């Protein structure tokens, strides 16, 4: 059993009827029944065996609300969709297999029926997958947690490359990611910063009409201008970096 599931198991065992009902509501489960029924429902959801304490491993995504000043649950009856709205220094973590996704924002709206999360206000999104870390900071993001397709507005994406001492900075007015982990930036720019000196001036930069960030460390650019410091030195119609 992982440390996170051990914590969840302990929380289920020690929570009151009201707290268990709230946990079920967040997960979209029925809130009916007594304490025993609610605990059984939650153990079944997380695939925790109450006899042996062994977790049955599967591909289930685990969402943890780490902090929020207020929480509101409501239903839009016209489209029959359930929502949860979290406000005030909201922090969420989502575990999907070996990858961990962390979202921090002032407000998060979770469409529980369609598994879509929209975050706004000082958004920071971090994806940790092995030694690869990707960070987005911007105005807002919308993420479908079924396939991790997403839309980022007005922000910067940072990628650390395994075995490379350079942090690559990608920014764009609109950043989209599909279910195959291909990220597309419109009206984009790319820059580098040596080592971990994030505040150093870029060694070079590219301004492009469009940038594709491909799985791994590859990227491609279209209609770009290369600058060294602030000096334009080269026009690039198309470029692919493997």
PDB file of C-alpha atoms in Angstrom:
ATOM      1  CA  UNK A   1       0.000   0.000   0.000  1.00  0.00           C
ATOM      2  CA  UNK A   2       1.388   3.394  -0.965  1.00  0.00           C
ATOM      3  CA  UNK A   3       1.795   6.127   1.695  1.00  0.00           C
ATOM      4  CA  UNK A   4      -1.020   8.128   0.073  1.00  0.00           C
ATOM      5  CA  UNK A   5      -3.449   5.202   0.205  1.00  0.00           C
ATOM      6  CA  UNK A   6      -2.409   4.453   3.787  1.00  0.00           C
ATOM      7  CA  UNK A   7      -3.357   8.038   4.639  1.00  0.00           C
ATOM      8  CA  UNK A   8      -6.695   7.669   2.827  1.00  0.00           C
ATOM      9  CA  UNK A   9      -7.386   4.370   4.606  1.00  0.00           C
ATOM     10  CA  UNK A  10      -6.694   5.992   7.984  1.00  0.00           C
ATOM     11  CA  UNK A  11      -8.904   8.954   7.078  1.00  0.00           C
ATOM     12  CA  UNK A  12     -11.764   6.610   6.160  1.00  0.00           C
ATOM     13  CA  UNK A  13     -11.405   4.694   9.429  1.00  0.00           C
ATOM     14  CA  UNK A  14     -11.378   7.804  11.626  1.00  0.00           C
ATOM     15  CA  UNK A  15     -13.880  10.119   9.867  1.00  0.00           C
ATOM     16  CA  UNK A  16     -17.379  10.873  11.143  1.00  0.00           C
ATOM     17  CA  UNK A  17     -20.603  10.222   9.219  1.00  0.00           C
ATOM     18  CA  UNK A  18     -20.675  13.822   7.947  1.00  0.00           C
ATOM     19  CA  UNK A  19     -17.031  13.707   6.873  1.00  0.00           C
ATOM     20  CA  UNK A  20     -17.507  10.367   5.101  1.00  0.00           C
ATOM     21  CA  UNK A  21     -20.557  11.723   3.266  1.00  0.00           C
ATOM     22  CA  UNK A  22     -18.507  14.723   2.104  1.00  0.00           C
ATOM     23  CA  UNK A  23     -15.737  12.433   0.840  1.00  0.00           C
ATOM     24  CA  UNK A  24     -18.302  10.418  -1.124  1.00  0.00           C
ATOM     25  CA  UNK A  25     -19.810  13.602  -2.565  1.00  0.00           C
ATOM     26  CA  UNK A  26     -16.418  14.836  -3.817  1.00  0.00           C
ATOM     27  CA  UNK A  27     -15.832  11.494  -5.558  1.00  0.00           C
ATOM     28  CA  UNK A  28     -19.310  11.443  -7.091  1.00  0.00           C
ATOM     29  CA  UNK A  29     -20.439   8.488  -4.965  1.00  0.00           C
ATOM     30  CA  UNK A  30     -23.778   8.017  -3.223  1.00  0.00           C
ATOM     31  CA  UNK A  31     -23.965   9.723   0.181  1.00  0.00           C
ATOM     32  CA  UNK A  32     -26.716   7.442   1.504  1.00  0.00           C
ATOM     33  CA  UNK A  33     -26.298   4.922   4.311  1.00  0.00           C
ATOM     34  CA  UNK A  34     -24.677   4.696   7.716  1.00  0.00           C
ATOM     35  CA  UNK A  35     -21.006   4.929   8.644  1.00  0.00           C
ATOM     36  CA  UNK A  36     -20.345   1.284   7.735  1.00  0.00           C
ATOM     37  CA  UNK A  37     -21.942   1.652   4.296  1.00  0.00           C
ATOM     38  CA  UNK A  38     -20.040   4.842   3.506  1.00  0.00           C
ATOM     39  CA  UNK A  39     -16.715   3.361   4.601  1.00  0.00           C
ATOM     40  CA  UNK A  40     -17.310   0.248   2.493  1.00  0.00           C
ATOM     41  CA  UNK A  41     -18.161   2.431  -0.506  1.00  0.00           C
ATOM     42  CA  UNK A  42     -14.958   4.433  -0.131  1.00  0.00           C
ATOM     43  CA  UNK A  43     -12.784   1.353   0.408  1.00  0.00           C
ATOM     44  CA  UNK A  44     -14.266  -0.177  -2.725  1.00  0.00           C
ATOM     45  CA  UNK A  45     -13.624   3.032  -4.699  1.00  0.00           C
ATOM     46  CA  UNK A  46      -9.941   3.123  -3.703  1.00  0.00           C
ATOM     47  CA  UNK A  47      -9.598  -0.676  -4.111  1.00  0.00           C
ATOM     48  CA  UNK A  48      -8.483  -1.128  -0.495  1.00  0.00           C
ATOM     49  CA  UNK A  49      -8.985  -4.592   0.981  1.00  0.00           C
ATOM     50  CA  UNK A  50     -10.267  -4.192   4.556  1.00  0.00           C
ATOM     51  CA  UNK A  51      -9.176  -7.738   5.423  1.00  0.00           C
ATOM     52  CA  UNK A  52      -5.497  -7.590   4.474  1.00  0.00           C
ATOM     53  CA  UNK A  53      -4.815  -3.903   4.028  1.00  0.00           C
ATOM     54  CA  UNK A  54      -3.490  -4.623   0.541  1.00  0.00           C
ATOM     55  CA  UNK A  55      -4.287  -2.204  -2.257  1.00  0.00           C
ATOM     56  CA  UNK A  56      -5.498  -3.750  -5.491  1.00  0.00           C
ATOM     57  CA  UNK A  57      -3.419  -1.885  -8.062  1.00  0.00           C
ATOM     58  CA  UNK A  58      -5.156  -0.462 -11.128  1.00  0.00           C
ATOM     59  CA  UNK A  59      -5.050   2.670 -13.254  1.00  0.00           C
ATOM     60  CA  UNK A  60      -7.407   4.655 -11.029  1.00  0.00           C
ATOM     61  CA  UNK A  61      -6.636   8.348 -10.693  1.00  0.00           C
ATOM     62  CA  UNK A  62      -6.412   9.620  -7.113  1.00  0.00           C
ATOM     63  CA  UNK A  63      -7.381  13.254  -6.502  1.00  0.00           C
ATOM     64  CA  UNK A  64      -6.383  14.883  -3.219  1.00  0.00           C
ATOM     65  CA  UNK A  65      -7.616  18.305  -2.099  1.00  0.00           C
ATOM     66  CA  UNK A  66      -4.644  19.594  -0.103  1.00  0.00           C
ATOM     67  CA  UNK A  67      -6.104  22.995   0.757  1.00  0.00           C
ATOM     68  CA  UNK A  68      -9.069  25.282   0.007  1.00  0.00           C
ATOM     69  CA  UNK A  69     -10.688  28.044   2.041  1.00  0.00           C
ATOM     70  CA  UNK A  70     -14.206  27.230   0.847  1.00  0.00           C
ATOM     71  CA  UNK A  71     -15.944  24.444  -1.050  1.00  0.00           C
ATOM     72  CA  UNK A  72     -19.271  24.535  -2.887  1.00  0.00           C
ATOM     73  CA  UNK A  73     -21.132  21.701  -4.608  1.00  0.00           C
ATOM     74  CA  UNK A  74     -23.923  22.293  -7.116  1.00  0.00           C
ATOM     75  CA  UNK A  75     -25.724  20.779 -10.108  1.00  0.00           C
ATOM     76  CA  UNK A  76     -26.645  22.444 -13.400  1.00  0.00           C
ATOM     77  CA  UNK A  77     -29.913  20.670 -14.076  1.00  0.00           C
ATOM     78  CA  UNK A  78     -30.229  21.869 -17.692  1.00  0.00           C
ATOM     79  CA  UNK A  79     -27.237  19.714 -18.684  1.00  0.00           C
ATOM     80  CA  UNK A  80     -27.373  17.305 -15.695  1.00  0.00           C
ATOM     81  CA  UNK A  81     -23.788  17.966 -14.618  1.00  0.00           C
ATOM     82  CA  UNK A  82     -22.373  18.015 -11.081  1.00  0.00           C
ATOM     83  CA  UNK A  83     -19.735  20.556 -10.056  1.00  0.00           C
ATOM     84  CA  UNK A  84     -17.424  21.306  -7.149  1.00  0.00           C
ATOM     85  CA  UNK A  85     -16.047  24.837  -6.750  1.00  0.00           C
ATOM     86  CA  UNK A  86     -12.975  25.338  -4.549  1.00  0.00           C
ATOM     87  CA  UNK A  87     -11.797  28.866  -3.739  1.00  0.00           C
ATOM     88  CA  UNK A  88      -9.012  30.495  -1.758  1.00  0.00           C
ATOM     89  CA  UNK A  89      -5.415  29.251  -2.138  1.00  0.00           C
ATOM     90  CA  UNK A  90      -6.546  25.949  -3.653  1.00  0.00           C
ATOM     91  CA  UNK A  91      -4.074  23.101  -4.008  1.00  0.00           C
ATOM     92  CA  UNK A  92      -4.850  19.795  -5.703  1.00  0.00           C
ATOM     93  CA  UNK A  93      -2.688  16.782  -6.437  1.00  0.00           C
ATOM     94  CA  UNK A  94      -3.663  14.087  -8.922  1.00  0.00           C
ATOM     95  CA  UNK A  95      -1.835  10.773  -9.211  1.00  0.00           C
ATOM     96  CA  UNK A  96      -2.138   8.915 -12.508  1.00  0.00           C
ATOM     97  CA  UNK A  97       0.092   5.853 -12.640  1.00  0.00           C
ATOM     98  CA  UNK A  98       3.678   7.007 -12.078  1.00  0.00           C
ATOM     99  CA  UNK A  99       2.902  10.634 -12.975  1.00  0.00           C
ATOM    100  CA  UNK A 100       1.902  13.227 -10.375  1.00  0.00           C
ATOM    101  CA  UNK A 101       0.021  16.376 -11.392  1.00  0.00           C
ATOM    102  CA  UNK A 102      -0.175  19.329  -8.994  1.00  0.00           C
ATOM    103  CA  UNK A 103      -2.418  22.358  -9.481  1.00  0.00           C
ATOM    104  CA  UNK A 104      -2.373  25.548  -7.434  1.00  0.00           C
ATOM    105  CA  UNK A 105      -4.778  28.448  -8.093  1.00  0.00           C
ATOM    106  CA  UNK A 106      -7.115  30.910  -6.428  1.00  0.00           C
ATOM    107  CA  UNK A 107     -10.170  29.067  -7.772  1.00  0.00           C
ATOM    108  CA  UNK A 108     -10.760  25.613  -9.224  1.00  0.00           C
ATOM    109  CA  UNK A 109     -14.015  24.454 -10.806  1.00  0.00           C
ATOM    110  CA  UNK A 110     -14.301  20.670 -11.106  1.00  0.00           C
ATOM    111  CA  UNK A 111     -16.916  19.255 -13.481  1.00  0.00           C
ATOM    112  CA  UNK A 112     -17.405  15.885 -11.783  1.00  0.00           C
ATOM    113  CA  UNK A 113     -19.632  14.572 -14.566  1.00  0.00           C
ATOM    114  CA  UNK A 114     -17.114  15.168 -17.371  1.00  0.00           C
ATOM    115  CA  UNK A 115     -13.886  15.020 -15.299  1.00  0.00           C
ATOM    116  CA  UNK A 116     -12.812  18.505 -16.394  1.00  0.00           C
ATOM    117  CA  UNK A 117     -10.896  20.866 -14.114  1.00  0.00           C
ATOM    118  CA  UNK A 118     -10.710  24.617 -14.772  1.00  0.00           C
ATOM    119  CA  UNK A 119      -8.297  26.651 -12.647  1.00  0.00           C
ATOM    120  CA  UNK A 120      -7.938  30.440 -12.625  1.00  0.00           C
ATOM    121  CA  UNK A 121      -6.024  33.104 -10.718  1.00  0.00           C
ATOM    122  CA  UNK A 122      -2.278  32.728 -10.222  1.00  0.00           C
ATOM    123  CA  UNK A 123      -2.262  29.237 -11.725  1.00  0.00           C
ATOM    124  CA  UNK A 124       0.696  26.915 -11.293  1.00  0.00           C
ATOM    125  CA  UNK A 125       0.514  23.441 -12.816  1.00  0.00           C
ATOM    126  CA  UNK A 126       3.350  20.939 -12.314  1.00  0.00           C
ATOM    127  CA  UNK A 127       3.665  17.505 -13.907  1.00  0.00           C
ATOM    128  CA  UNK A 128       6.263  15.141 -12.448  1.00  0.00           C
ATOM    129  CA  UNK A 129       6.937  11.984 -14.441  1.00  0.00           C
ATOM    130  CA  UNK A 130      10.144  10.238 -13.426  1.00  0.00           C
ATOM    131  CA  UNK A 131      13.049  12.660 -13.865  1.00  0.00           C
ATOM    132  CA  UNK A 132      11.068  14.894 -16.210  1.00  0.00           C
ATOM    133  CA  UNK A 133       9.395  17.928 -14.635  1.00  0.00           C
ATOM    134  CA  UNK A 134       7.140  20.311 -16.555  1.00  0.00           C
ATOM    135  CA  UNK A 135       5.741  23.508 -15.039  1.00  0.00           C
ATOM    136  CA  UNK A 136       3.080  25.921 -16.328  1.00  0.00           C
ATOM    137  CA  UNK A 137       2.355  29.330 -14.836  1.00  0.00           C
ATOM    138  CA  UNK A 138      -0.335  31.581 -16.243  1.00  0.00           C
ATOM    139  CA  UNK A 139      -3.848  33.017 -16.116  1.00  0.00           C
ATOM    140  CA  UNK A 140      -5.950  29.866 -16.401  1.00  0.00           C
ATOM    141  CA  UNK A 141      -5.972  26.226 -17.456  1.00  0.00           C
ATOM    142  CA  UNK A 142      -8.628  23.692 -18.387  1.00  0.00           C
ATOM    143  CA  UNK A 143      -7.681  20.024 -18.061  1.00  0.00           C
ATOM    144  CA  UNK A 144      -9.579  16.850 -18.941  1.00  0.00           C
ATOM    145  CA  UNK A 145      -8.249  14.358 -16.397  1.00  0.00           C
ATOM    146  CA  UNK A 146      -9.453  11.364 -18.431  1.00  0.00           C
ATOM    147  CA  UNK A 147      -6.804  11.883 -21.135  1.00  0.00           C
ATOM    148  CA  UNK A 148      -4.923  14.998 -19.849  1.00  0.00           C
ATOM    149  CA  UNK A 149      -5.801  17.070 -22.908  1.00  0.00           C
ATOM    150  CA  UNK A 150      -5.686  20.707 -21.825  1.00  0.00           C
ATOM    151  CA  UNK A 151      -5.804  24.398 -22.722  1.00  0.00           C
ATOM    152  CA  UNK A 152      -3.520  26.964 -21.044  1.00  0.00           C
ATOM    153  CA  UNK A 153      -4.090  30.706 -21.440  1.00  0.00           C
ATOM    154  CA  UNK A 154      -1.482  33.447 -21.219  1.00  0.00           C
ATOM    155  CA  UNK A 155       1.402  31.674 -19.583  1.00  0.00           C
ATOM    156  CA  UNK A 156       4.857  30.136 -19.556  1.00  0.00           C
ATOM    157  CA  UNK A 157       5.784  26.463 -19.645  1.00  0.00           C
ATOM    158  CA  UNK A 158       9.116  25.298 -18.203  1.00  0.00           C
ATOM    159  CA  UNK A 159      10.643  21.961 -19.150  1.00  0.00           C
ATOM    160  CA  UNK A 160      13.670  20.352 -17.559  1.00  0.00           C
ATOM    161  CA  UNK A 161      15.418  17.935 -19.896  1.00  0.00           C
ATOM    162  CA  UNK A 162      16.897  14.728 -18.487  1.00  0.00           C
ATOM    163  CA  UNK A 163      20.698  14.779 -18.589  1.00  0.00           C
ATOM    164  CA  UNK A 164      20.755  18.451 -19.648  1.00  0.00           C
ATOM    165  CA  UNK A 165      21.695  21.320 -17.347  1.00  0.00           C
ATOM    166  CA  UNK A 166      19.389  23.733 -19.171  1.00  0.00           C
ATOM    167  CA  UNK A 167      15.836  24.813 -18.412  1.00  0.00           C
ATOM    168  CA  UNK A 168      13.783  25.540 -21.533  1.00  0.00           C
ATOM    169  CA  UNK A 169      11.104  28.227 -21.271  1.00  0.00           C
ATOM    170  CA  UNK A 170       8.115  28.078 -23.629  1.00  0.00           C
ATOM    171  CA  UNK A 171       5.482  30.823 -23.615  1.00  0.00           C
ATOM    172  CA  UNK A 172       2.378  31.493 -25.708  1.00  0.00           C
ATOM    173  CA  UNK A 173      -0.949  33.275 -25.723  1.00  0.00           C
ATOM    174  CA  UNK A 174      -2.723  29.911 -26.031  1.00  0.00           C
ATOM    175  CA  UNK A 175      -1.172  26.556 -25.170  1.00  0.00           C
ATOM    176  CA  UNK A 176      -3.021  23.324 -25.951  1.00  0.00           C
ATOM    177  CA  UNK A 177      -2.091  19.721 -25.210  1.00  0.00           C
ATOM    178  CA  UNK A 178      -3.741  16.651 -26.734  1.00  0.00           C
ATOM    179  CA  UNK A 179      -4.167  13.122 -25.390  1.00  0.00           C
ATOM    180  CA  UNK A 180      -0.889  12.018 -27.043  1.00  0.00           C
ATOM    181  CA  UNK A 181       1.099  14.553 -24.972  1.00  0.00           C
ATOM    182  CA  UNK A 182       1.722  16.891 -27.922  1.00  0.00           C
ATOM    183  CA  UNK A 183       1.693  20.538 -26.805  1.00  0.00           C
ATOM    184  CA  UNK A 184       0.983  23.346 -29.295  1.00  0.00           C
ATOM    185  CA  UNK A 185       1.762  27.001 -28.538  1.00  0.00           C
ATOM    186  CA  UNK A 186       0.324  29.901 -30.555  1.00  0.00           C
ATOM    187  CA  UNK A 187       2.265  33.187 -30.841  1.00  0.00           C
ATOM    188  CA  UNK A 188       5.026  31.493 -28.938  1.00  0.00           C
ATOM    189  CA  UNK A 189       8.553  32.126 -27.758  1.00  0.00           C
ATOM    190  CA  UNK A 190      11.317  29.776 -26.631  1.00  0.00           C
ATOM    191  CA  UNK A 191      14.286  30.674 -24.473  1.00  0.00           C
ATOM    192  CA  UNK A 192      16.989  28.976 -22.407  1.00  0.00           C
ATOM    193  CA  UNK A 193      18.551  29.709 -19.071  1.00  0.00           C
ATOM    194  CA  UNK A 194      21.771  28.099 -17.968  1.00  0.00           C
ATOM    195  CA  UNK A 195      21.706  25.669 -15.050  1.00  0.00           C
ATOM    196  CA  UNK A 196      19.179  26.557 -12.396  1.00  0.00           C
ATOM    197  CA  UNK A 197      19.619  30.315 -12.700  1.00  0.00           C
ATOM    198  CA  UNK A 198      16.025  30.970 -13.587  1.00  0.00           C
ATOM    199  CA  UNK A 199      16.420  34.723 -13.171  1.00  0.00           C
ATOM    200  CA  UNK A 200      19.384  34.991 -15.575  1.00  0.00           C
ATOM    201  CA  UNK A 201      18.824  36.627 -18.944  1.00  0.00           C
ATOM    202  CA  UNK A 202      18.098  34.147 -21.780  1.00  0.00           C
ATOM    203  CA  UNK A 203      21.147  32.969 -23.718  1.00  0.00           C
ATOM    204  CA  UNK A 204      19.008  32.946 -26.851  1.00  0.00           C
ATOM    205  CA  UNK A 205      15.350  33.160 -27.752  1.00  0.00           C
ATOM    206  CA  UNK A 206      12.953  32.342 -30.583  1.00  0.00           C
ATOM    207  CA  UNK A 207       9.697  34.068 -31.446  1.00  0.00           C
ATOM    208  CA  UNK A 208       7.425  31.891 -33.573  1.00  0.00           C
ATOM    209  CA  UNK A 209       3.903  31.769 -34.955  1.00  0.00           C
ATOM    210  CA  UNK A 210       3.580  28.216 -33.663  1.00  0.00           C
ATOM    211  CA  UNK A 211       5.583  25.763 -31.571  1.00  0.00           C
ATOM    212  CA  UNK A 212       5.024  22.023 -31.128  1.00  0.00           C
ATOM    213  CA  UNK A 213       6.384  20.302 -27.994  1.00  0.00           C
ATOM    214  CA  UNK A 214       6.505  16.586 -28.742  1.00  0.00           C
ATOM    215  CA  UNK A 215       6.742  13.645 -26.319  1.00  0.00           C
ATOM    216  CA  UNK A 216      10.206  13.367 -24.820  1.00  0.00           C
ATOM    217  CA  UNK A 217      12.467  16.359 -25.418  1.00  0.00           C
ATOM    218  CA  UNK A 218      11.651  17.076 -29.075  1.00  0.00           C
ATOM    219  CA  UNK A 219      10.081  20.282 -30.385  1.00  0.00           C
ATOM    220  CA  UNK A 220       9.352  21.982 -33.723  1.00  0.00           C
ATOM    221  CA  UNK A 221       8.814  25.628 -34.667  1.00  0.00           C
ATOM    222  CA  UNK A 222       7.137  27.455 -37.566  1.00  0.00           C
ATOM    223  CA  UNK A 223       7.786  30.988 -38.868  1.00  0.00           C
ATOM    224  CA  UNK A 224      10.374  31.957 -36.259  1.00  0.00           C
ATOM    225  CA  UNK A 225      13.024  34.606 -35.630  1.00  0.00           C
ATOM    226  CA  UNK A 226      16.161  33.650 -33.686  1.00  0.00           C
ATOM    227  CA  UNK A 227      17.641  36.232 -31.315  1.00  0.00           C
ATOM    228  CA  UNK A 228      20.928  36.184 -29.419  1.00  0.00           C
ATOM    229  CA  UNK A 229      20.323  38.486 -26.500  1.00  0.00           C
ATOM    230  CA  UNK A 230      18.121  41.179 -28.031  1.00  0.00           C
ATOM    231  CA  UNK A 231      19.645  41.014 -31.529  1.00  0.00           C
ATOM    232  CA  UNK A 232      17.702  39.213 -34.338  1.00  0.00           C
ATOM    233  CA  UNK A 233      20.171  37.037 -36.267  1.00  0.00           C
ATOM    234  CA  UNK A 234      18.170  34.523 -38.316  1.00  0.00           C
ATOM    235  CA  UNK A 235      14.733  33.895 -39.831  1.00  0.00           C
ATOM    236  CA  UNK A 236      13.636  30.239 -39.663  1.00  0.00           C
ATOM    237  CA  UNK A 237      10.629  29.133 -41.751  1.00  0.00           C
ATOM    238  CA  UNK A 238      10.554  25.723 -40.018  1.00  0.00           C
ATOM    239  CA  UNK A 239      12.814  23.890 -37.578  1.00  0.00           C
ATOM    240  CA  UNK A 240      12.684  20.526 -35.798  1.00  0.00           C
ATOM    241  CA  UNK A 241      14.819  19.764 -32.724  1.00  0.00           C
ATOM    242  CA  UNK A 242      15.136  16.026 -31.905  1.00  0.00           C
TER     243      UNK A 242
END
